[in-house]
mmCIF file of C-alpha atoms and ligand atoms in Angstrom:
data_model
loop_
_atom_site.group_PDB
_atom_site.id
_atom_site.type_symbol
_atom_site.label_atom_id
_atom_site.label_comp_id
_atom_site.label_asym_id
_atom_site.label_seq_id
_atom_site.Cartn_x
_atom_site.Cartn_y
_atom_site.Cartn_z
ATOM 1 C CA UNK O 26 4.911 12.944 -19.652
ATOM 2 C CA UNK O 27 4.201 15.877 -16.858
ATOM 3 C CA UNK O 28 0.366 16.157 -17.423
ATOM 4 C CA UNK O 29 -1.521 13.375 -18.182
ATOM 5 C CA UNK O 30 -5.475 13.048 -18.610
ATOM 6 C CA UNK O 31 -7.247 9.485 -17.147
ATOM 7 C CA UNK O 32 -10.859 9.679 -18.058
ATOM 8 C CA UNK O 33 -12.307 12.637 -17.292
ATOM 9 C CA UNK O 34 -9.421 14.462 -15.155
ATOM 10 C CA UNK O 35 -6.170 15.603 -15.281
ATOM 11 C CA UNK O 36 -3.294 14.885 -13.674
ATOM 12 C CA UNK O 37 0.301 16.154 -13.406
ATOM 13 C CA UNK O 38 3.500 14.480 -12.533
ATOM 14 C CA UNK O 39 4.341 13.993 -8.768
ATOM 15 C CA UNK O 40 6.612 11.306 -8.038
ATOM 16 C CA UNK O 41 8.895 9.871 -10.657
ATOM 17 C CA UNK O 42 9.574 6.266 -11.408
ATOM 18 C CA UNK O 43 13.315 6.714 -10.446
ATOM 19 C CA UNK O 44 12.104 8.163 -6.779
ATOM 20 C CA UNK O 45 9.651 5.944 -6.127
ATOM 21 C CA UNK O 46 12.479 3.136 -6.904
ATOM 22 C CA UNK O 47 15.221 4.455 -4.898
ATOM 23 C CA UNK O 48 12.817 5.230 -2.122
ATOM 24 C CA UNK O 49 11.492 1.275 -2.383
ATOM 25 C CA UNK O 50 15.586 0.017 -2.432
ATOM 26 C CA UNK O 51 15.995 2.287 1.060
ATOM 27 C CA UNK O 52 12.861 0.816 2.896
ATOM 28 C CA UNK O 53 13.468 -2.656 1.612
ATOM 29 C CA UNK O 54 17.204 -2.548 3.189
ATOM 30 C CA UNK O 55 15.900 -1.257 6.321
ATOM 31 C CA UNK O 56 13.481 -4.153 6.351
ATOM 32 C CA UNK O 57 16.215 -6.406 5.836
ATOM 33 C CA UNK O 58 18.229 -5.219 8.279
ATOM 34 C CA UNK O 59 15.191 -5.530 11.175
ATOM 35 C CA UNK O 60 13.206 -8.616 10.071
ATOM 36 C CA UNK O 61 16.605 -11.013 9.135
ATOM 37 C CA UNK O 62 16.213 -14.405 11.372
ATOM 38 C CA UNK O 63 12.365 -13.440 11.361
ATOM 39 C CA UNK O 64 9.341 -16.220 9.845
ATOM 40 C CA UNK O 65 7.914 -13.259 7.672
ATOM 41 C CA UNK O 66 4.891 -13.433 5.571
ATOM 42 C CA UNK O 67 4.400 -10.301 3.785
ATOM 43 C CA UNK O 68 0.409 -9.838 3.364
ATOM 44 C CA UNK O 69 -0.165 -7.526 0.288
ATOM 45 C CA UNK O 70 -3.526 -5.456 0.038
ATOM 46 C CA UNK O 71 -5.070 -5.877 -3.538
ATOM 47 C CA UNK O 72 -5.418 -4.393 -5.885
ATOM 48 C CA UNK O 73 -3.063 -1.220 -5.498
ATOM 49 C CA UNK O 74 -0.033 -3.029 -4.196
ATOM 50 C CA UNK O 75 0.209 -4.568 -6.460
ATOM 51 C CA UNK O 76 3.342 -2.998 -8.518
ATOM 52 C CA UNK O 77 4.800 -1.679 -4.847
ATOM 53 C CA UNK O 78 4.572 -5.028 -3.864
ATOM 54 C CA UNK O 79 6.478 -6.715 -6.468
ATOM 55 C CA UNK O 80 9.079 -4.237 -6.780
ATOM 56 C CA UNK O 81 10.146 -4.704 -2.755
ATOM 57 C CA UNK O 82 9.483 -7.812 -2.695
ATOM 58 C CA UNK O 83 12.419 -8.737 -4.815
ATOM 59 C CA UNK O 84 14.426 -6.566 -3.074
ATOM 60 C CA UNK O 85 14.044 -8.746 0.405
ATOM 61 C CA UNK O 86 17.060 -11.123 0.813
ATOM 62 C CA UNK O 87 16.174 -13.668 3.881
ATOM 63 C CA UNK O 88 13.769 -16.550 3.478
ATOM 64 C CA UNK O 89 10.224 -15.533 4.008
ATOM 65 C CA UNK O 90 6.257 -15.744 2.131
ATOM 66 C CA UNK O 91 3.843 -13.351 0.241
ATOM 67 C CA UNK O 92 0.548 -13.708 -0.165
ATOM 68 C CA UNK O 93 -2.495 -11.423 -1.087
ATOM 69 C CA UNK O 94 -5.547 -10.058 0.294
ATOM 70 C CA UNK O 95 -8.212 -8.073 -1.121
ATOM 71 C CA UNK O 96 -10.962 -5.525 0.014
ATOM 72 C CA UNK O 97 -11.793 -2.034 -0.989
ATOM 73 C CA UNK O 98 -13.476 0.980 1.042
ATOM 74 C CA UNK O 99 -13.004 3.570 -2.413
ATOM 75 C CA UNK O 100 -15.324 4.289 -4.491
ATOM 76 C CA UNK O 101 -13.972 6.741 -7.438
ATOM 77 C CA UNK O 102 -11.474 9.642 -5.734
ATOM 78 C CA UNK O 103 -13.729 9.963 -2.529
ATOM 79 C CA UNK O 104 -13.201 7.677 0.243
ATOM 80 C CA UNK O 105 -16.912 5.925 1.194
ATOM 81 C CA UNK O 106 -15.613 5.093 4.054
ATOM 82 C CA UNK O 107 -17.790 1.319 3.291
ATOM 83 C CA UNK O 108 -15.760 -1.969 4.001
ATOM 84 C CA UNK O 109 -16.259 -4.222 1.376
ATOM 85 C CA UNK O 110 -15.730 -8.357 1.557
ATOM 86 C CA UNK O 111 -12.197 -9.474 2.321
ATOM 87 C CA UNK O 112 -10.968 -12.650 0.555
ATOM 88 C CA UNK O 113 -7.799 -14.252 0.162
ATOM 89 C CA UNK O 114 -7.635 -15.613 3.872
ATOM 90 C CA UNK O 115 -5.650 -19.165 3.405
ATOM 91 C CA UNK O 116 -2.401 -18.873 5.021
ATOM 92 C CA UNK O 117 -1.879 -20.185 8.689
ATOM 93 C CA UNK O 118 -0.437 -17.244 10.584
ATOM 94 C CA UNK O 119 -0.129 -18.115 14.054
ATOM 95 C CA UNK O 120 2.904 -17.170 15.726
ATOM 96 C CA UNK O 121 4.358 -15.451 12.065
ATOM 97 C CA UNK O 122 5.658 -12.182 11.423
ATOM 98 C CA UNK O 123 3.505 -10.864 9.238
ATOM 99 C CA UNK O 124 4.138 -7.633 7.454
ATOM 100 C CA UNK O 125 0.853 -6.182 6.098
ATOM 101 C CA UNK O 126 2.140 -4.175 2.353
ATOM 102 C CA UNK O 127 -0.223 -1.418 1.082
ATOM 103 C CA UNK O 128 -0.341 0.924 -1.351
ATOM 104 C CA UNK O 129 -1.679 4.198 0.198
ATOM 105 C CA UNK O 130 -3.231 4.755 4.020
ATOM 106 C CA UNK O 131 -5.791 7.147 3.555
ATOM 107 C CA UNK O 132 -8.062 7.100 6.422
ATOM 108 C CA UNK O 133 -6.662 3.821 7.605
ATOM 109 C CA UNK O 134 -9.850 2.285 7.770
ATOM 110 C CA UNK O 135 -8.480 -0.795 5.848
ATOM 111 C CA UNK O 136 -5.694 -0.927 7.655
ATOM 112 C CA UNK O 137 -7.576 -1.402 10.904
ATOM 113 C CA UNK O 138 -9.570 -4.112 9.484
ATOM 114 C CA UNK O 139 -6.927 -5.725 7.796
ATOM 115 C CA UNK O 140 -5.217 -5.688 11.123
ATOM 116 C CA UNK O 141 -7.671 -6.593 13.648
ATOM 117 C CA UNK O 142 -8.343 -9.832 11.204
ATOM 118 C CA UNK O 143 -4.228 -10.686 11.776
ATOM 119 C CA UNK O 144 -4.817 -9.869 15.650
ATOM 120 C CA UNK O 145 -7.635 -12.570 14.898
ATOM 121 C CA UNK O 146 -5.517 -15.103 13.823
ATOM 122 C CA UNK O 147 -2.681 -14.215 16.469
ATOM 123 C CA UNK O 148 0.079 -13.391 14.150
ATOM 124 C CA UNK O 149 2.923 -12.890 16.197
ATOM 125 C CA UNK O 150 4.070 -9.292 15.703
ATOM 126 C CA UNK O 151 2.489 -7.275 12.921
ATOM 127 C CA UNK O 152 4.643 -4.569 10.763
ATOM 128 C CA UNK O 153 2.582 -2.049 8.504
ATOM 129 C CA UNK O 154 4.877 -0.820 5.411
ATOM 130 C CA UNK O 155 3.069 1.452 2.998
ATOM 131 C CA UNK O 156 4.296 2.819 -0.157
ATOM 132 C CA UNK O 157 2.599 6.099 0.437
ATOM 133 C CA UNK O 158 1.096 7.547 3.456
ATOM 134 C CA UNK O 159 -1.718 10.790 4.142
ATOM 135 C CA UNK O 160 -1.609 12.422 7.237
ATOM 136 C CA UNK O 161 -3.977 14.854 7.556
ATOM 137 C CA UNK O 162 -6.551 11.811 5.990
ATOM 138 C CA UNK O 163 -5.387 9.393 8.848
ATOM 139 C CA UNK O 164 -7.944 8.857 11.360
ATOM 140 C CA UNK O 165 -6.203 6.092 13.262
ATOM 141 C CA UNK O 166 -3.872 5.492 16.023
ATOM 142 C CA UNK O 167 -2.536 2.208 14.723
ATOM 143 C CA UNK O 168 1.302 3.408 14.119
ATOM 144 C CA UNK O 169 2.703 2.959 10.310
ATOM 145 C CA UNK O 170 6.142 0.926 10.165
ATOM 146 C CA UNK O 171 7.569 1.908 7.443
ATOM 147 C CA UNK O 172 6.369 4.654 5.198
ATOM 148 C CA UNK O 173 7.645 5.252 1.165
ATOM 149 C CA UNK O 174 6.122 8.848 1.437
ATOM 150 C CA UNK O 175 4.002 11.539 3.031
ATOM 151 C CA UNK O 176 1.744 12.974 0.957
ATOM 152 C CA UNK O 177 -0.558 15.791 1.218
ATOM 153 C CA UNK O 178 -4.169 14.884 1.344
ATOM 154 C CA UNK O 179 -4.315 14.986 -2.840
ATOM 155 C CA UNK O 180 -6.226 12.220 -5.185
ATOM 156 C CA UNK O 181 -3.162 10.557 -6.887
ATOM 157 C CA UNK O 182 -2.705 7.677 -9.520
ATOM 158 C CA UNK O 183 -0.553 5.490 -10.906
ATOM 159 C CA UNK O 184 2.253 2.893 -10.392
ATOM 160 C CA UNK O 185 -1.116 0.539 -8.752
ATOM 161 C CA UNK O 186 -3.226 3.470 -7.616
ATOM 162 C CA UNK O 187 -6.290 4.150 -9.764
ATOM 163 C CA UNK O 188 -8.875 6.539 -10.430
ATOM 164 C CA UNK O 189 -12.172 4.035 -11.760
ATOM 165 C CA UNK O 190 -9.728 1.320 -12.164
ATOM 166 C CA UNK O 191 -7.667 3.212 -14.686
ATOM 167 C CA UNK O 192 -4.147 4.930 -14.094
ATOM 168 C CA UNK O 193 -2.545 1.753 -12.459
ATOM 169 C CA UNK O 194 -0.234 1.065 -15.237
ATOM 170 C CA UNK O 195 1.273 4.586 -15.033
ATOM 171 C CA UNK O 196 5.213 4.197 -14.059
ATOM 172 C CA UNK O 197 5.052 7.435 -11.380
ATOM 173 C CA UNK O 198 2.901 8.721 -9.266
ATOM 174 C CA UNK O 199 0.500 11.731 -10.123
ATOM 175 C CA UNK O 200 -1.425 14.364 -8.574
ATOM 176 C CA UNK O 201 -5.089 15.783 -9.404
ATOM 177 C CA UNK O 202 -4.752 18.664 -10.690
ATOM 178 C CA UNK O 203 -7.104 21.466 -9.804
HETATM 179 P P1 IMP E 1 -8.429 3.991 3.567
HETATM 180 O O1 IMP E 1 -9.187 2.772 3.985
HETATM 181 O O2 IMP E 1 -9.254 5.242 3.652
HETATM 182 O O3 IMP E 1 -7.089 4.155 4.265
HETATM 183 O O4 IMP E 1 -8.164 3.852 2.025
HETATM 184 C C1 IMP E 1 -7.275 2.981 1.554
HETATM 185 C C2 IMP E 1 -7.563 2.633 0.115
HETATM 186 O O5 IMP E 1 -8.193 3.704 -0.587
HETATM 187 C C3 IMP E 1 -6.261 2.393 -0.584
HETATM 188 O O6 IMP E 1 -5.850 1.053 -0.482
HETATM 189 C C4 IMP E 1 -6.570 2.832 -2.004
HETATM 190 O O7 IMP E 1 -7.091 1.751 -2.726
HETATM 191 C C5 IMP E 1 -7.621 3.897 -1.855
HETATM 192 N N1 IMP E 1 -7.056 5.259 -1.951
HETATM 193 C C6 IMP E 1 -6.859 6.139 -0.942
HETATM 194 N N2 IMP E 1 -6.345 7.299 -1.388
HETATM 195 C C7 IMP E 1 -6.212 7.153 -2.734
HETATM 196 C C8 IMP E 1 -5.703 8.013 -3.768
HETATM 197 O O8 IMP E 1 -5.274 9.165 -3.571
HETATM 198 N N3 IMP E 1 -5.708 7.500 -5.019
HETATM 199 C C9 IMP E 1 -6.159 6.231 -5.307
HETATM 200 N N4 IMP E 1 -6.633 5.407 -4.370
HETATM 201 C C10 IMP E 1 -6.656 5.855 -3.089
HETATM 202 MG MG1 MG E 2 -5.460 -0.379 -2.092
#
């Protein structure tokens, strides 16, 4: 399955399922390595993350928490740059590690809100670790942890990404095609 179609656009193959795993098996091990002995909440962002999330999340081997946030500044395959409401706040996070788990950074606009809300409620250190990461879309100085991979500034779906809420279930990545 090299070209695919989701609604109204097509789409071609750009990361497989067996990269995108071996590529979540190296970052988990690195996070392993630097957050053993650490309290660690891992904060997903919803909905994306979802897959990325559960995939390295049972490849971490110490003791440590998830939980889930949601908000959403896309609209379609243009950023709208427009915060929507965050929910999913419960978890006391003073003094924790928390390492924030996201799909793509785009702009980093949610990233900065996501992380000026954990400055808010004085986690103790704050890691970013995103499954995918663009560049030349980044508009932020907040430095990225630990990033899956580097992508050009393309619209891409699947494995959690979506274009309209469709795409997500899609087991690799892909790229709009022009
Ligand atoms: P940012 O706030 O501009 O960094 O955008 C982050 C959010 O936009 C991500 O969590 C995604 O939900 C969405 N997003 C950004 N780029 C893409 C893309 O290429 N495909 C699908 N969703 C995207
Ligand atoms: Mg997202």
């Amino acid at each position: 399955m090299n070209e695919i179609t989701v609604l109204d656009r097509e789409f071609s193959v750009y990361i497989t399922e067996d990269e995108i795993q071996s590529r979540i098996t190296a970052l988990a091990e690195k996070i392993n390595e630097d957050m053993n002995g650490k309290d660690v909440l891992f904060f997903g962002v919803l909905n994306g993350v979802f897959l990325f999330a559960a995939d390295i999340f049972r490849q971490i081997n110490f003791e440590c928490q998830v939980s889930f946030i949601k908000l959403a500044s896309y609209d379609g395959s243009s950023s709208t740059g427009k915060i929507k409401e965050l929910i999913g706040w419960n978890e006391d996070i003073t003094d924790k590690t928390v390492v924030v788990l996201e799909d793509i950074v785009d702009t980093g606009t949610t990233l900065e809100r996501v992380i000026a809300e954990l400055k808010l409620r004085k986690a103790a250190d704050i890691k970013i670790c995103t499954l995918l990461f663009k560049p030349e879309a980044y508009t932020k100085d907040i430095p990225i942890d630990y990033i899956g991979f580097e992508i050009p500034n393309n619209f891409v779906v699947g494995y959690g990404l979506d274009y309209y809420g469709y795409g997500r279930n899609l087991r690799a990545i892909y790229k709009l095609t022009k």
